[in-house]
mmCIF file of C-alpha atoms and ligand atoms in Angstrom:
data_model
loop_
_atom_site.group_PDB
_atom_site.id
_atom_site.type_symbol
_atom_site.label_atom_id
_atom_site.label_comp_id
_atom_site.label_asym_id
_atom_site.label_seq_id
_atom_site.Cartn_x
_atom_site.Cartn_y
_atom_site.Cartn_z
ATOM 1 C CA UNK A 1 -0.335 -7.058 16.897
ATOM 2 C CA UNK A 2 -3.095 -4.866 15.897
ATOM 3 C CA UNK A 3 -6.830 -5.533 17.270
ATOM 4 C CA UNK A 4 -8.264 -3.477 14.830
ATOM 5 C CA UNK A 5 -12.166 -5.162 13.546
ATOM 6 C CA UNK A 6 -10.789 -6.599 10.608
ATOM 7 C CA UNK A 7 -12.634 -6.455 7.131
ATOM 8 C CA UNK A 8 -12.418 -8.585 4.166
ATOM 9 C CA UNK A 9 -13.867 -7.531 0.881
ATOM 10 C CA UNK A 10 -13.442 -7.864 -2.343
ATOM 11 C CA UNK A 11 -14.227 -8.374 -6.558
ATOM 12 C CA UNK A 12 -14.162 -10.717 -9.440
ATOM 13 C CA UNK A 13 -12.036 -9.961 -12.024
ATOM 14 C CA UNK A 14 -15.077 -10.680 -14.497
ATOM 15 C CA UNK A 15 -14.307 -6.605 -15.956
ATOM 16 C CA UNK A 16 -13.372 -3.698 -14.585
ATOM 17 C CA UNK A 17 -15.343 -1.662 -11.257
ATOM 18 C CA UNK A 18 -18.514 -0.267 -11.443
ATOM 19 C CA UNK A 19 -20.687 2.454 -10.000
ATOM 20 C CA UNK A 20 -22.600 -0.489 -8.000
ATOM 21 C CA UNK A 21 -19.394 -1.288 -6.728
ATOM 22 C CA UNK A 22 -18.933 1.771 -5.478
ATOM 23 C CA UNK A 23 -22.122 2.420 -3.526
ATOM 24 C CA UNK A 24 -22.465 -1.346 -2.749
ATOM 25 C CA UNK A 25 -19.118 -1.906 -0.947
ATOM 26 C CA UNK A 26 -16.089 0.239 -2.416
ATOM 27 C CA UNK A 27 -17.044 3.586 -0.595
ATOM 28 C CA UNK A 28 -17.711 1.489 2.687
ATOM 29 C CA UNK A 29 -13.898 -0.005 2.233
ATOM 30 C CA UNK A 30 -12.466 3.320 1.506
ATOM 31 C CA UNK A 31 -14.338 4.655 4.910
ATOM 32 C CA UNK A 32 -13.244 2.366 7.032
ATOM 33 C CA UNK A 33 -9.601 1.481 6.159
ATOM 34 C CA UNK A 34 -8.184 3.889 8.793
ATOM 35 C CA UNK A 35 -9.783 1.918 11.890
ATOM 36 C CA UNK A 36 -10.181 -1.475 10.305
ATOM 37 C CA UNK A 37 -7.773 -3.692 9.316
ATOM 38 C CA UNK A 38 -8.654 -4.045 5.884
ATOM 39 C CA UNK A 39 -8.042 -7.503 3.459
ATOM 40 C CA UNK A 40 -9.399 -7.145 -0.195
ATOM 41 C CA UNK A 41 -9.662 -9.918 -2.295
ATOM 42 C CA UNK A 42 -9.199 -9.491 -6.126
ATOM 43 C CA UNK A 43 -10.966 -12.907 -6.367
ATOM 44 C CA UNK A 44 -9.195 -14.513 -9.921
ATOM 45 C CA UNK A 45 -9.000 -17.745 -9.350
ATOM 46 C CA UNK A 46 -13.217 -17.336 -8.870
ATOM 47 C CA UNK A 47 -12.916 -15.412 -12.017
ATOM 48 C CA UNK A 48 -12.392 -19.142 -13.914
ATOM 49 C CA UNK A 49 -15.959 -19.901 -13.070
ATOM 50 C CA UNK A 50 -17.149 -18.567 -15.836
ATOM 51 C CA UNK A 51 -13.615 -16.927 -17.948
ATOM 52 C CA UNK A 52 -11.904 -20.221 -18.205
ATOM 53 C CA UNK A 53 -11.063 -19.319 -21.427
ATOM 54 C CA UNK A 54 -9.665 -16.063 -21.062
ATOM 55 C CA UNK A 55 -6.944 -16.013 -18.683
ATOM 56 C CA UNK A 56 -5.434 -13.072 -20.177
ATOM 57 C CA UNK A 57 -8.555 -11.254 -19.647
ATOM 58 C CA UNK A 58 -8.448 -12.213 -15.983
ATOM 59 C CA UNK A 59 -5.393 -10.865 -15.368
ATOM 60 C CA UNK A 60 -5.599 -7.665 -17.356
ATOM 61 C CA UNK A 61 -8.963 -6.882 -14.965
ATOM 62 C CA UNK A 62 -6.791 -8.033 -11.913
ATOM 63 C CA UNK A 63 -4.810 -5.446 -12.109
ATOM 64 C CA UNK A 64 -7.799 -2.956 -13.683
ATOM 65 C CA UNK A 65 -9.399 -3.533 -10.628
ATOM 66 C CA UNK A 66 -6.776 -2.676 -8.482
ATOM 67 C CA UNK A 67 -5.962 0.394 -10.502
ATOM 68 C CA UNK A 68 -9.741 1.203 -10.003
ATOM 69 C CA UNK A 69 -9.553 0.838 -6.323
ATOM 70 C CA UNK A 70 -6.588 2.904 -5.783
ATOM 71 C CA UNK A 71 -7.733 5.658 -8.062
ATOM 72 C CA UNK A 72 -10.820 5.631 -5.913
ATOM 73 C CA UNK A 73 -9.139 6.278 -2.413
ATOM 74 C CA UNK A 74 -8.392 3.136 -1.218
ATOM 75 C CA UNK A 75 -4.751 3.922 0.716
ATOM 76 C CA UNK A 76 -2.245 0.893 0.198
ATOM 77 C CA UNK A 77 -0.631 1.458 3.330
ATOM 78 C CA UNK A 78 -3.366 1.016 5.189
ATOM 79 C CA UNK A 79 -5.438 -1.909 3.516
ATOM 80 C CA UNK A 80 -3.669 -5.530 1.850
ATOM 81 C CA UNK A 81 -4.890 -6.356 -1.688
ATOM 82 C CA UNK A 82 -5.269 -9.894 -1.659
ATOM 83 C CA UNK A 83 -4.669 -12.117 -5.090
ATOM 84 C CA UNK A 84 -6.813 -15.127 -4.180
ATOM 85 C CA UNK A 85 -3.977 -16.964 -6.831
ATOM 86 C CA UNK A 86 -1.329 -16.402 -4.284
ATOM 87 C CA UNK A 87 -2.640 -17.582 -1.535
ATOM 88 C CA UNK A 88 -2.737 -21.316 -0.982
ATOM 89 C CA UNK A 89 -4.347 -21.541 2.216
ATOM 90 C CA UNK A 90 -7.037 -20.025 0.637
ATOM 91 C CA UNK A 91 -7.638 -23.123 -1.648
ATOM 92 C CA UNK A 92 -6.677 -25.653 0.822
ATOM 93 C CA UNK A 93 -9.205 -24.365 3.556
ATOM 94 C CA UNK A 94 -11.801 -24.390 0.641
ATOM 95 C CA UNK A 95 -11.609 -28.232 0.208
ATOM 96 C CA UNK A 96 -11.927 -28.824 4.065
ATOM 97 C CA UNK A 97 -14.835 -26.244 4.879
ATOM 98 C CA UNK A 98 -16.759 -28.299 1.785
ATOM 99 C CA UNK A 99 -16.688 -31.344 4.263
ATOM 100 C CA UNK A 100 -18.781 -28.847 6.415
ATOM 101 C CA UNK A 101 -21.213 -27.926 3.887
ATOM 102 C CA UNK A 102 -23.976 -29.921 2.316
ATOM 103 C CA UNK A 103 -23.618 -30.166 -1.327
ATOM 104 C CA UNK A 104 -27.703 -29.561 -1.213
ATOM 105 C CA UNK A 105 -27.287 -26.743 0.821
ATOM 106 C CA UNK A 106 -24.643 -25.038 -1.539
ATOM 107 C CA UNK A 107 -26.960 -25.649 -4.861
ATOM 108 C CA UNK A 108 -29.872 -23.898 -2.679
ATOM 109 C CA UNK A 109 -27.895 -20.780 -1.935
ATOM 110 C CA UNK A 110 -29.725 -18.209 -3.497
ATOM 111 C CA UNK A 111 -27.384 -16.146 -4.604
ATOM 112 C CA UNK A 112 -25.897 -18.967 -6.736
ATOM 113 C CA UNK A 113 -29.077 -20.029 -8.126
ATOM 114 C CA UNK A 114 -29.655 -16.202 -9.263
ATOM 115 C CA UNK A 115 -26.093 -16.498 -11.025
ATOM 116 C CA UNK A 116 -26.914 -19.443 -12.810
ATOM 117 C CA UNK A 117 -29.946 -18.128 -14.436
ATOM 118 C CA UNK A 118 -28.751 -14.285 -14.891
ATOM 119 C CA UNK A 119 -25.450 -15.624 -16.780
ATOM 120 C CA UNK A 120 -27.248 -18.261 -18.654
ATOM 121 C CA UNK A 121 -25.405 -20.920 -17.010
ATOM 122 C CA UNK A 122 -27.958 -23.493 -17.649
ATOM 123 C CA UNK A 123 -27.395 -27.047 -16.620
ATOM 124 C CA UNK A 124 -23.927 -26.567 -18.256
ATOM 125 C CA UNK A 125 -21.682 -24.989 -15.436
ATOM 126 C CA UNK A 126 -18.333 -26.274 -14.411
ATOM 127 C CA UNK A 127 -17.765 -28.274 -10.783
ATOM 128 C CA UNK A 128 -16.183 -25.284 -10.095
ATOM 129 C CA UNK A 129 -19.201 -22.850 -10.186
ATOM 130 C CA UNK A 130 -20.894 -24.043 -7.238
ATOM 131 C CA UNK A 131 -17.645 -24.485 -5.327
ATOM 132 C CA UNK A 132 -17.299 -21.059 -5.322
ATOM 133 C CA UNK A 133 -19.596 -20.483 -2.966
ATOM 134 C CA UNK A 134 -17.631 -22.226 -0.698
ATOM 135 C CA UNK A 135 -14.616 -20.802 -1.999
ATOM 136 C CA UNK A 136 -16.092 -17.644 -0.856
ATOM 137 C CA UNK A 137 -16.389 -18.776 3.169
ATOM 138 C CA UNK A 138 -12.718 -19.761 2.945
ATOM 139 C CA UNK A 139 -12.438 -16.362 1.867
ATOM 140 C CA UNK A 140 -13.730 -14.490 4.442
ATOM 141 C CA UNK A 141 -12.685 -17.250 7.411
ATOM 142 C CA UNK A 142 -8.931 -17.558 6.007
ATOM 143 C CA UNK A 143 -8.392 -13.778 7.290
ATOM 144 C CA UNK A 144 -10.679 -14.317 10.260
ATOM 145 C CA UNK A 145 -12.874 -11.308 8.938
ATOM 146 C CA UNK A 146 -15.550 -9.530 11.676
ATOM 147 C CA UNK A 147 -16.955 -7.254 9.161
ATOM 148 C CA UNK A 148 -17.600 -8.522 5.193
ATOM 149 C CA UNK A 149 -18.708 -4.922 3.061
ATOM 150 C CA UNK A 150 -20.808 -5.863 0.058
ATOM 151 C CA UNK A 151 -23.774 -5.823 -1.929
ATOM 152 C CA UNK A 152 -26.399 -7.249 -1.041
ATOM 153 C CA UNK A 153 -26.207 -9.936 -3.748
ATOM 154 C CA UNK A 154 -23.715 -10.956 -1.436
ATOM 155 C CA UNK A 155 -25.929 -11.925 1.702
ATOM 156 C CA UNK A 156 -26.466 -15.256 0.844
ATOM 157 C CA UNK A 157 -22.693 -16.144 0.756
ATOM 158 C CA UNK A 158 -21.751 -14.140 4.053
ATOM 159 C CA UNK A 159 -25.100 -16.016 5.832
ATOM 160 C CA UNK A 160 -23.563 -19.398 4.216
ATOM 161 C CA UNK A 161 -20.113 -18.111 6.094
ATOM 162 C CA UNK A 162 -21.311 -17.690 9.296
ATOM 163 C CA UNK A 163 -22.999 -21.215 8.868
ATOM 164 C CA UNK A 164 -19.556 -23.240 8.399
ATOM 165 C CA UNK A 165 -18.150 -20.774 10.918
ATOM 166 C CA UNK A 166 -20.474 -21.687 13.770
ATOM 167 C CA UNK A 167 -20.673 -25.644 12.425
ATOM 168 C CA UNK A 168 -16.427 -25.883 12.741
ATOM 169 C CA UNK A 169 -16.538 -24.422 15.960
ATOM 170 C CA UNK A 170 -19.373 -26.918 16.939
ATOM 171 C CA UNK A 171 -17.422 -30.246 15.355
ATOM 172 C CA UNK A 172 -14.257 -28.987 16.523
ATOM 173 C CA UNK A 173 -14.479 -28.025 19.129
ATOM 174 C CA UNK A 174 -12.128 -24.565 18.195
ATOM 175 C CA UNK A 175 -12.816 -21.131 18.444
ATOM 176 C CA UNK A 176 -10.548 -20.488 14.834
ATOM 177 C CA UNK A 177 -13.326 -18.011 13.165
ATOM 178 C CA UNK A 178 -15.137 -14.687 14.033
ATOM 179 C CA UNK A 179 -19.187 -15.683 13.166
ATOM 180 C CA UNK A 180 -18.506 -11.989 10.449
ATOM 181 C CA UNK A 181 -21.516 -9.702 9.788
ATOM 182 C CA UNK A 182 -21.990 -8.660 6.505
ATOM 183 C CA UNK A 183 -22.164 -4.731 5.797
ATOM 184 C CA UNK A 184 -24.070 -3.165 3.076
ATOM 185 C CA UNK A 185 -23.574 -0.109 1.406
ATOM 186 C CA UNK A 186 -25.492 3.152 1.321
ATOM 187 C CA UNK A 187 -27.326 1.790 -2.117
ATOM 188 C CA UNK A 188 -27.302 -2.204 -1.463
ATOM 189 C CA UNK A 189 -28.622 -3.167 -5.013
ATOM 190 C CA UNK A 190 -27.751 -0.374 -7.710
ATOM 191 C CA UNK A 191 -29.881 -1.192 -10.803
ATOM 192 C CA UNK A 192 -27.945 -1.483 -14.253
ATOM 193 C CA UNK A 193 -29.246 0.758 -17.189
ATOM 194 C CA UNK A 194 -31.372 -1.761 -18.180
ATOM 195 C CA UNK A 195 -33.495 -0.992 -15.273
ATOM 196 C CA UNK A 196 -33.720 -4.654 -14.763
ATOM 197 C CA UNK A 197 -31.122 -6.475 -13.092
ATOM 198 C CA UNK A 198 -28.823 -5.256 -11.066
ATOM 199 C CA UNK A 199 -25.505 -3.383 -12.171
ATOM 200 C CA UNK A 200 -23.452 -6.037 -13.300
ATOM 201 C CA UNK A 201 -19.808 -6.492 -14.998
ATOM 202 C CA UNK A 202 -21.118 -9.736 -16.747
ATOM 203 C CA UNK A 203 -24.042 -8.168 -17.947
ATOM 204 C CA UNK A 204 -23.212 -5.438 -20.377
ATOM 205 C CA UNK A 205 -25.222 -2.920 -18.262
ATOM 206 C CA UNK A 206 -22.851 -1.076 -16.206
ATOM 207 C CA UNK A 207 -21.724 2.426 -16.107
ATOM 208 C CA UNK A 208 -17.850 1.780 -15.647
ATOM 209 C CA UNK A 209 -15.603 4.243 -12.900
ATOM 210 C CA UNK A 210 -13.139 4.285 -15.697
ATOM 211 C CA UNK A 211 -15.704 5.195 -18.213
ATOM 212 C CA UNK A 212 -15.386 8.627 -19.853
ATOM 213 C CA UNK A 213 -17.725 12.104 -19.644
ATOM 214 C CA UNK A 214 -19.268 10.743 -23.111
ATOM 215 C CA UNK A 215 -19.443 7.373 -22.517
ATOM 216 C CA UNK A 216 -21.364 8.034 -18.969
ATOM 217 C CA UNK A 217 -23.303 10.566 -20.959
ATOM 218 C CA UNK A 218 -24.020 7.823 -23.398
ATOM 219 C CA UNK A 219 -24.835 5.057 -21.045
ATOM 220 C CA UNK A 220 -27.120 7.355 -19.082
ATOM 221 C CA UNK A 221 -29.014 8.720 -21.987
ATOM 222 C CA UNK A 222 -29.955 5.223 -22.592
ATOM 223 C CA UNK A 223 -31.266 4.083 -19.029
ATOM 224 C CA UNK A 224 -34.809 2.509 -19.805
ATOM 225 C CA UNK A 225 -37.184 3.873 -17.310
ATOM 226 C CA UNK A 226 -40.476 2.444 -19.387
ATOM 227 C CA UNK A 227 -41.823 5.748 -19.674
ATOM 228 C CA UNK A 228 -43.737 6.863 -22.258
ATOM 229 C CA UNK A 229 -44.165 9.909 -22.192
ATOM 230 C CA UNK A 230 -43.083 13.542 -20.488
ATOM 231 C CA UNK A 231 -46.557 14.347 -20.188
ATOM 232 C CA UNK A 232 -47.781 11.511 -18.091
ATOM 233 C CA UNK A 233 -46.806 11.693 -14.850
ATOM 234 C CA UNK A 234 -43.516 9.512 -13.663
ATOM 235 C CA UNK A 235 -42.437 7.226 -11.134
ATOM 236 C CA UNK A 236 -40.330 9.421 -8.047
ATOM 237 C CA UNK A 237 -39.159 5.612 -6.960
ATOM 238 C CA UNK A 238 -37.969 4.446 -10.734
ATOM 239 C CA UNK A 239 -34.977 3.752 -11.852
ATOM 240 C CA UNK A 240 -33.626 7.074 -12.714
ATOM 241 C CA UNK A 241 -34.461 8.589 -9.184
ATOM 242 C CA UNK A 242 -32.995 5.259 -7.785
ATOM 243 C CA UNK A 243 -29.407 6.697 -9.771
ATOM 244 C CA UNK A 244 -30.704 10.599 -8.710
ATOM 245 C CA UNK A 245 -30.676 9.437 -5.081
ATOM 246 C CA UNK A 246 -27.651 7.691 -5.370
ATOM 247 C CA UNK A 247 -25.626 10.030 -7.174
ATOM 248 C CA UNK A 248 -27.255 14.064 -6.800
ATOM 249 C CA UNK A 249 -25.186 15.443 -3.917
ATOM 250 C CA UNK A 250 -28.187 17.474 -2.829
ATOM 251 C CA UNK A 251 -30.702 15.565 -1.728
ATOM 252 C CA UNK A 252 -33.361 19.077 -1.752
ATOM 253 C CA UNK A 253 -32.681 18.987 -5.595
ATOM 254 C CA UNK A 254 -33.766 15.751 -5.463
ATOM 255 C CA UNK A 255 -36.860 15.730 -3.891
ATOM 256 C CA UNK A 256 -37.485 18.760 -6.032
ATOM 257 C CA UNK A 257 -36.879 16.759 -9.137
ATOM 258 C CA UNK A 258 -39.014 14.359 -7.407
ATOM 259 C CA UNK A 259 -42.248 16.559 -7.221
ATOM 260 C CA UNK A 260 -41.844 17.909 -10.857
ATOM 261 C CA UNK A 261 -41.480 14.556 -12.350
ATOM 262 C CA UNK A 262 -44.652 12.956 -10.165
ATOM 263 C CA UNK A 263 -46.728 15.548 -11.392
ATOM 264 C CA UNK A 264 -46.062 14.921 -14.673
ATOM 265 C CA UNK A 265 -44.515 17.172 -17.716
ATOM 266 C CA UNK A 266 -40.765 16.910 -16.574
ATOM 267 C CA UNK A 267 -39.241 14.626 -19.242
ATOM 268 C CA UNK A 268 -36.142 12.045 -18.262
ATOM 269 C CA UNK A 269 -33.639 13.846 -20.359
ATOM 270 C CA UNK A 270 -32.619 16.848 -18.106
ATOM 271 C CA UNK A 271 -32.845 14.513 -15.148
ATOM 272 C CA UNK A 272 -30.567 12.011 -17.171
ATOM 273 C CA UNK A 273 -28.092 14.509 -17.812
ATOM 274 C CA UNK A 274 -28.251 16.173 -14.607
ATOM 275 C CA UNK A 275 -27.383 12.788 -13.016
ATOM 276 C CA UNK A 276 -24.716 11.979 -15.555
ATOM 277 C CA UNK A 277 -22.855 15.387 -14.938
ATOM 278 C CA UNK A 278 -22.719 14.435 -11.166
ATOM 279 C CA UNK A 279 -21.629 10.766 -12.031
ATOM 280 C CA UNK A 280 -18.537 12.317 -13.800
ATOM 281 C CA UNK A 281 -17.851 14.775 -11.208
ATOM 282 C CA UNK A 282 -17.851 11.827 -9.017
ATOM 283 C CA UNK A 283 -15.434 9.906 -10.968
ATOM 284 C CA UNK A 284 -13.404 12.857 -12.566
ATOM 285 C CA UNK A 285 -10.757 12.541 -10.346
ATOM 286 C CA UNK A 286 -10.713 8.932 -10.112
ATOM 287 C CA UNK A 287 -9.959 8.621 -13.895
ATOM 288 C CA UNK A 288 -7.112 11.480 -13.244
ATOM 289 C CA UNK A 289 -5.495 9.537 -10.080
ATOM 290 C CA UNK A 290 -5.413 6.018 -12.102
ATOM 291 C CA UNK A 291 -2.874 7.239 -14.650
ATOM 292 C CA UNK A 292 -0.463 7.377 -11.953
ATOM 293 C CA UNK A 293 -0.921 3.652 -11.483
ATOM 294 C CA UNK A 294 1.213 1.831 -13.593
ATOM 295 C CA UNK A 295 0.952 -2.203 -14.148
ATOM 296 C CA UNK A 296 4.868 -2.321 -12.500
ATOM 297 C CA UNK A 297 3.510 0.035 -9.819
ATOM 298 C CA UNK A 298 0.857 -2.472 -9.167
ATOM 299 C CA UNK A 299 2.588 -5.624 -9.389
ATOM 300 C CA UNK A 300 5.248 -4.595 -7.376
ATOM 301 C CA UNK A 301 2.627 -3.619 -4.643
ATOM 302 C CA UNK A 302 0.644 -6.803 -5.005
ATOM 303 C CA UNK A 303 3.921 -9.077 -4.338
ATOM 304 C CA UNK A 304 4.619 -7.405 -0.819
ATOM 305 C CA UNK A 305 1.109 -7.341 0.211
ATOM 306 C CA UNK A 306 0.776 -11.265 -0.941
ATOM 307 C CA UNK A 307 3.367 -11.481 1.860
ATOM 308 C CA UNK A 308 1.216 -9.667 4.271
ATOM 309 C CA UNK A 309 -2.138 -11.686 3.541
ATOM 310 C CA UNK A 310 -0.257 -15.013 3.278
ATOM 311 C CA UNK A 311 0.952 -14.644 7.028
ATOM 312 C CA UNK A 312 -2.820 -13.698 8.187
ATOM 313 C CA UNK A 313 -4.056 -16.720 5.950
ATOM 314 C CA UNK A 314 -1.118 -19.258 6.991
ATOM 315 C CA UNK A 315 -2.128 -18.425 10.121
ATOM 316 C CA UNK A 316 -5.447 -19.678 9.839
ATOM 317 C CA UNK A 317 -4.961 -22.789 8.267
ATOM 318 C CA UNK A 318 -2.029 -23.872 10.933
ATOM 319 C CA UNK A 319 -5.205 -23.406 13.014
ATOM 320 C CA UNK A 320 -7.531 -25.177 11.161
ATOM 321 C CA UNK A 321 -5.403 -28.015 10.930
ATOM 322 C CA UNK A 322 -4.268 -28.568 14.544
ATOM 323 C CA UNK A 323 -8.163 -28.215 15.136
ATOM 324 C CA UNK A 324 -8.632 -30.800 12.886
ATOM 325 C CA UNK A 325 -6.057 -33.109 13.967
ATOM 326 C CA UNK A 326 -4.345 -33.087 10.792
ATOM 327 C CA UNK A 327 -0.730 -31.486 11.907
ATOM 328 C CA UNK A 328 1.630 -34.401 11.379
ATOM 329 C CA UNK A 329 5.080 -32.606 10.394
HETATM 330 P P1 ATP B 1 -20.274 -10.422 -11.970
HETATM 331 O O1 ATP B 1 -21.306 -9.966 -12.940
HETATM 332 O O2 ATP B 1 -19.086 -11.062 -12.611
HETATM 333 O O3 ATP B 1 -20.842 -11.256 -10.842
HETATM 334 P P2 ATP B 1 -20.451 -8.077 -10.348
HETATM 335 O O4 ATP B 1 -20.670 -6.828 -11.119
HETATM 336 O O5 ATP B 1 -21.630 -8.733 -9.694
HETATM 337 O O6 ATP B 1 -19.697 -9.092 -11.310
HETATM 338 P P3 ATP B 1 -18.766 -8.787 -8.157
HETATM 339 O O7 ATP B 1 -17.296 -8.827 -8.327
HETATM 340 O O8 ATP B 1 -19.522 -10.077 -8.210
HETATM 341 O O9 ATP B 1 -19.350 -7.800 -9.262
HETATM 342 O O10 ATP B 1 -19.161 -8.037 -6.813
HETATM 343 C C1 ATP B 1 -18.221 -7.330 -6.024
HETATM 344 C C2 ATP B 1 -18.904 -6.602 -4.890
HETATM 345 O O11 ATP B 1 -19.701 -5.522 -5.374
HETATM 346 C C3 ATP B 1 -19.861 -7.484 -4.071
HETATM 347 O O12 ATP B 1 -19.784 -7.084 -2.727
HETATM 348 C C4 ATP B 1 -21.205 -7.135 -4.634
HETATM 349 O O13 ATP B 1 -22.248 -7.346 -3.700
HETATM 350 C C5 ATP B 1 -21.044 -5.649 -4.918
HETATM 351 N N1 ATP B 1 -21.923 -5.269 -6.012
HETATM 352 C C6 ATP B 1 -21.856 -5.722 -7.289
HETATM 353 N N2 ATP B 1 -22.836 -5.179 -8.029
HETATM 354 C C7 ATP B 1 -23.544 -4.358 -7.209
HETATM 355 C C8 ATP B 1 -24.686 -3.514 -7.403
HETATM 356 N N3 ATP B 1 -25.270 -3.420 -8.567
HETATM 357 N N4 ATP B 1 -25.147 -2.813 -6.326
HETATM 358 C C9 ATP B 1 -24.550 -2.907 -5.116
HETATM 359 N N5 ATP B 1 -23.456 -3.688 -4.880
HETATM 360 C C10 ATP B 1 -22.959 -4.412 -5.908
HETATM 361 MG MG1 MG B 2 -21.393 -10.674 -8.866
#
């Protein structure tokens, strides 16, 4: 048995990985798969919250996603891929931690209130939107997580988890569940080009780690900053030196930049395309490493590690269910 911390993480298969992905969470699970042990959700059935419609777009991005993750670094030997679809436990603990949950206290959850208004849910939204949320504590408690990696979007759903986790142990009685911290990344809220919201599959403003040299090019040329003009001086904290910060491996260039662009007379375009050159350097090799990655290659890898994650999450909800007094067979 290994007593490694263990992680879980994850994505929605609502497109495919982004460069807020990777500073948010992706380069945080690709650090700490060798001393973790490391679950990561590919969260599809989620994904029907708002793709109902298009199933075959849900499972194309599955398997995108994967692709994405592997071409990024993330070592299959050492961390599980999880298909939420292929895990029961995973839906059956959902409907019991909602007994543990006020529905008032779900619909207040920030996080899902930002959702509904950022994708235009309205008033409109399935059942199954706001059950997410809870969807997402069974989550993180079916693989007993200690450590959750994500945005910080995300805080409201791993404070929500710890919540349920202290409130079963407190009704039951049962230590079952870790109380997990979450862990953000080095940039916990990457702005999309828009220079709005924040990077977002959903919201047609993300620069994609599958996208090409011209389409990064492209997408970066068009980041709005609000700027007027190259004479007046700019904003060292804006959007684009958010992206510089992120993404310039030399931090001295930066602040350089920086000073040039405060004092006014430095336009955005050289910084644009200085950033987008070290973007694609970044993700170069990434889009090289995913043509290795066929769909077969990453089916076949997502049945045995189903195995894996259903024994960790079977587990759990043997657990759950003694604790609950609701073993009969
Ligand atoms: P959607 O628009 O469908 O919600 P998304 O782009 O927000 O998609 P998710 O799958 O919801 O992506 O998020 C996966 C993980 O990536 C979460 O941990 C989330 O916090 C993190 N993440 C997403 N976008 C960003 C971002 N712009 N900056 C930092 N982290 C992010
Ligand atoms: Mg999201």
């Amino acid at each position: 048995m290994t007593t490694r911390p263990r992680i879980l993480t994850g994505d929605t298969p609502t497109g495919r990985l982004h460069l807020g992905h990777y500073v948010g969470s992706l380069e945080n699970r690709i650090r700490l798969q060798r001393d973790h042990d490391c679950y990561i959700l590919i969260a599809n059935v989620h994904a029907f919250t708002t793709r109902a419609q298009q199933p075959e777009d849900v499972r194309r991005d599955t398997i995108e996603i994967v692709r994405d993750q592997l071409a990024a670094g993330v070592d299959p030997s050492l961390a599980t891929f999880v298909v939420q679809s292929e895990i029961p436990a995973i839906a059956e603990l959902t409907f019991l931690l909602a007994m543990l949950i006020p529905f008032s206290r779900v619909m207040r959850n920030p996080t899902l209130k930002a959702e509904i208004t950022s994708k235009q849910l309205g008033d409109h939204y399935s059942f199954g939107f706001p059950l997410y949320a809870v969807g997402q504590c069974a989550d993180i408690l079916a693989f007993r997580a200690d450590l959750v990696p994500v945005g910080e979007d995300q805080a409201a759903h791993v404070e929500m988890t710890r919540e349920v986790a202290r409130r079963f142990a407190q009704v039951y009685g049962a230590e079952v569940f870790p109380v997990p911290e979450p862990l953000f990344g080095r940039v916990a809220r990457l702005p999309g080009i828009d220079g709005v919201e924040k990077m977002s599959k959903s919201r047609g403003n993300a620069i994609y780690l599958s996208d090409s040299t011209d389409e990064i090019r492209r997408k970066m040329a068009r980041l709005y900053t609000g700027r007027q003009s190259a004479d007046e001086p700019g904003d060292p904290d804006n959007v684009l030196f958010q992206y510089a910060r992120a993404f310039l491996p030399d931090p001295a260039r930066v602040e350089e930049l920086a000073a040039g662009y405060a004092r006014g007379g430095m336009g955005d375009a050289p910084i644009k395309r200085e950033v987008a050159d070290a973007i694609d350097a970044l993700v170069a090799p990434m889009r090289e490493r995913r043509a290795r990655f066929t769909d077969d290659a990453v089916l076949d890898l997502l049945r045995e590690h189903a195995r894996r994650a259903n024994a960790v999450a079977g587990e759990t909800l043997a657990r759950v269910k003694d604790a609950m007094h609701l073993t009969f067979a």
